[in-house]
mmCIF file of C-alpha atoms in Angstrom:
data_model
loop_
_atom_site.group_PDB
_atom_site.id
_atom_site.type_symbol
_atom_site.label_atom_id
_atom_site.label_comp_id
_atom_site.label_asym_id
_atom_site.label_seq_id
_atom_site.Cartn_x
_atom_site.Cartn_y
_atom_site.Cartn_z
ATOM 1 C CA UNK A 595 103.042 -67.701 -33.497
ATOM 2 C CA UNK A 596 102.286 -63.993 -33.584
ATOM 3 C CA UNK A 597 100.280 -64.454 -36.790
ATOM 4 C CA UNK A 598 98.171 -67.237 -35.278
ATOM 5 C CA UNK A 599 97.519 -65.173 -32.154
ATOM 6 C CA UNK A 600 96.361 -62.231 -34.250
ATOM 7 C CA UNK A 601 94.233 -64.497 -36.411
ATOM 8 C CA UNK A 602 92.650 -66.055 -33.344
ATOM 9 C CA UNK A 603 92.067 -62.624 -31.830
ATOM 10 C CA UNK A 604 90.491 -61.354 -35.060
ATOM 11 C CA UNK A 605 88.225 -64.385 -35.354
ATOM 12 C CA UNK A 606 87.161 -64.045 -31.710
ATOM 13 C CA UNK A 607 86.516 -60.328 -32.144
ATOM 14 C CA UNK A 608 84.474 -60.838 -35.314
ATOM 15 C CA UNK A 609 82.559 -63.646 -33.639
ATOM 16 C CA UNK A 610 81.606 -61.297 -30.795
ATOM 17 C CA UNK A 611 80.556 -58.635 -33.299
ATOM 18 C CA UNK A 612 78.355 -61.103 -35.150
ATOM 19 C CA UNK A 613 76.873 -62.332 -31.877
ATOM 20 C CA UNK A 614 76.200 -58.769 -30.690
ATOM 21 C CA UNK A 615 74.643 -57.879 -34.043
ATOM 22 C CA UNK A 616 72.410 -60.967 -33.894
ATOM 23 C CA UNK A 617 71.287 -60.009 -30.378
ATOM 24 C CA UNK A 618 70.543 -56.458 -31.546
ATOM 25 C CA UNK A 619 68.548 -57.742 -34.506
ATOM 26 C CA UNK A 620 66.571 -60.097 -32.265
ATOM 27 C CA UNK A 621 65.812 -57.258 -29.847
ATOM 28 C CA UNK A 622 64.758 -54.977 -32.698
ATOM 29 C CA UNK A 623 62.480 -57.698 -34.080
ATOM 30 C CA UNK A 624 60.914 -58.162 -30.643
ATOM 31 C CA UNK A 625 60.379 -54.419 -30.228
ATOM 32 C CA UNK A 626 58.851 -54.145 -33.712
ATOM 33 C CA UNK A 627 56.515 -57.010 -32.845
ATOM 34 C CA UNK A 628 55.447 -55.168 -29.699
ATOM 35 C CA UNK A 629 54.885 -51.997 -31.746
ATOM 36 C CA UNK A 630 52.723 -53.961 -34.195
ATOM 37 C CA UNK A 631 50.692 -55.355 -31.295
ATOM 38 C CA UNK A 632 50.121 -51.850 -29.908
ATOM 39 C CA UNK A 633 49.187 -50.517 -33.351
ATOM 40 C CA UNK A 634 46.704 -53.374 -33.796
ATOM 41 C CA UNK A 635 45.070 -52.483 -30.451
ATOM 42 C CA UNK A 636 44.835 -48.860 -31.598
ATOM 43 C CA UNK A 637 43.381 -49.866 -34.989
ATOM 44 C CA UNK A 638 40.772 -52.178 -33.450
ATOM 45 C CA UNK A 639 39.679 -49.506 -30.991
ATOM 46 C CA UNK A 640 39.462 -46.853 -33.705
ATOM 47 C CA UNK A 641 37.229 -49.225 -35.638
ATOM 48 C CA UNK A 642 35.093 -49.895 -32.560
ATOM 49 C CA UNK A 643 34.719 -46.157 -31.889
ATOM 50 C CA UNK A 644 33.709 -45.657 -35.523
ATOM 51 C CA UNK A 645 31.119 -48.439 -35.321
ATOM 52 C CA UNK A 646 29.677 -47.011 -32.111
ATOM 53 C CA UNK A 647 29.482 -43.526 -33.652
ATOM 54 C CA UNK A 648 27.840 -44.903 -36.784
ATOM 55 C CA UNK A 649 25.284 -46.908 -34.811
ATOM 56 C CA UNK A 650 24.386 -43.862 -32.728
ATOM 57 C CA UNK A 651 24.452 -41.209 -35.460
ATOM 58 C CA UNK A 652 23.952 -42.932 -38.824
ATOM 59 C CA UNK A 653 20.674 -41.164 -39.551
ATOM 60 C CA UNK A 654 21.884 -37.756 -38.366
ATOM 61 C CA UNK A 655 25.678 -37.696 -38.601
ATOM 62 C CA UNK A 656 27.675 -34.554 -38.116
ATOM 63 C CA UNK A 657 28.354 -32.700 -41.340
ATOM 64 C CA UNK A 658 31.932 -33.964 -41.531
ATOM 65 C CA UNK A 659 30.697 -37.581 -41.286
ATOM 66 C CA UNK A 660 27.807 -37.440 -43.790
ATOM 67 C CA UNK A 661 29.772 -38.737 -46.768
ATOM 68 C CA UNK A 662 31.295 -41.653 -44.844
ATOM 69 C CA UNK A 663 27.948 -42.600 -43.286
ATOM 70 C CA UNK A 664 26.257 -42.423 -46.689
ATOM 71 C CA UNK A 665 28.987 -44.667 -48.155
ATOM 72 C CA UNK A 666 28.427 -47.204 -45.361
ATOM 73 C CA UNK A 667 24.652 -47.151 -45.909
ATOM 74 C CA UNK A 668 25.123 -47.623 -49.662
ATOM 75 C CA UNK A 669 27.521 -50.519 -49.092
ATOM 76 C CA UNK A 670 25.112 -52.150 -46.618
ATOM 77 C CA UNK A 671 22.301 -51.803 -49.162
ATOM 78 C CA UNK A 672 24.592 -53.322 -51.802
ATOM 79 C CA UNK A 673 25.341 -56.277 -49.520
ATOM 80 C CA UNK A 674 21.625 -56.790 -48.887
ATOM 81 C CA UNK A 675 20.906 -56.704 -52.640
ATOM 82 C CA UNK A 676 23.680 -59.191 -53.383
ATOM 83 C CA UNK A 677 22.533 -61.508 -50.592
ATOM 84 C CA UNK A 678 19.026 -61.411 -52.080
ATOM 85 C CA UNK A 679 20.436 -62.319 -55.490
ATOM 86 C CA UNK A 680 22.208 -65.299 -53.893
ATOM 87 C CA UNK A 681 18.923 -66.396 -52.316
ATOM 88 C CA UNK A 682 17.197 -65.992 -55.698
ATOM 89 C CA UNK A 683 19.835 -68.121 -57.429
ATOM 90 C CA UNK A 684 19.491 -70.775 -54.719
ATOM 91 C CA UNK A 685 15.710 -70.602 -55.081
ATOM 92 C CA UNK A 686 15.170 -69.695 -51.441
#
């Protein structure tokens, strides 16, 4: 009987450990999800700040922003050129 009691006790103990570990993993997953949500809010607002700066200062950016603003202007011009090519192909 002693063996069966120990076996039962061991199984119960391991079951609790597994249950506790599963709860910890679920909590960690929830916290990581919340972190990702916060980081997404930060990223979106950084982007919005960048867009507002660009719209206000694109023609006269601060020296440290000249290269990035020039790259945006070049990309916008590239998009416009490609859109025109699409219109040309469509015969519009």
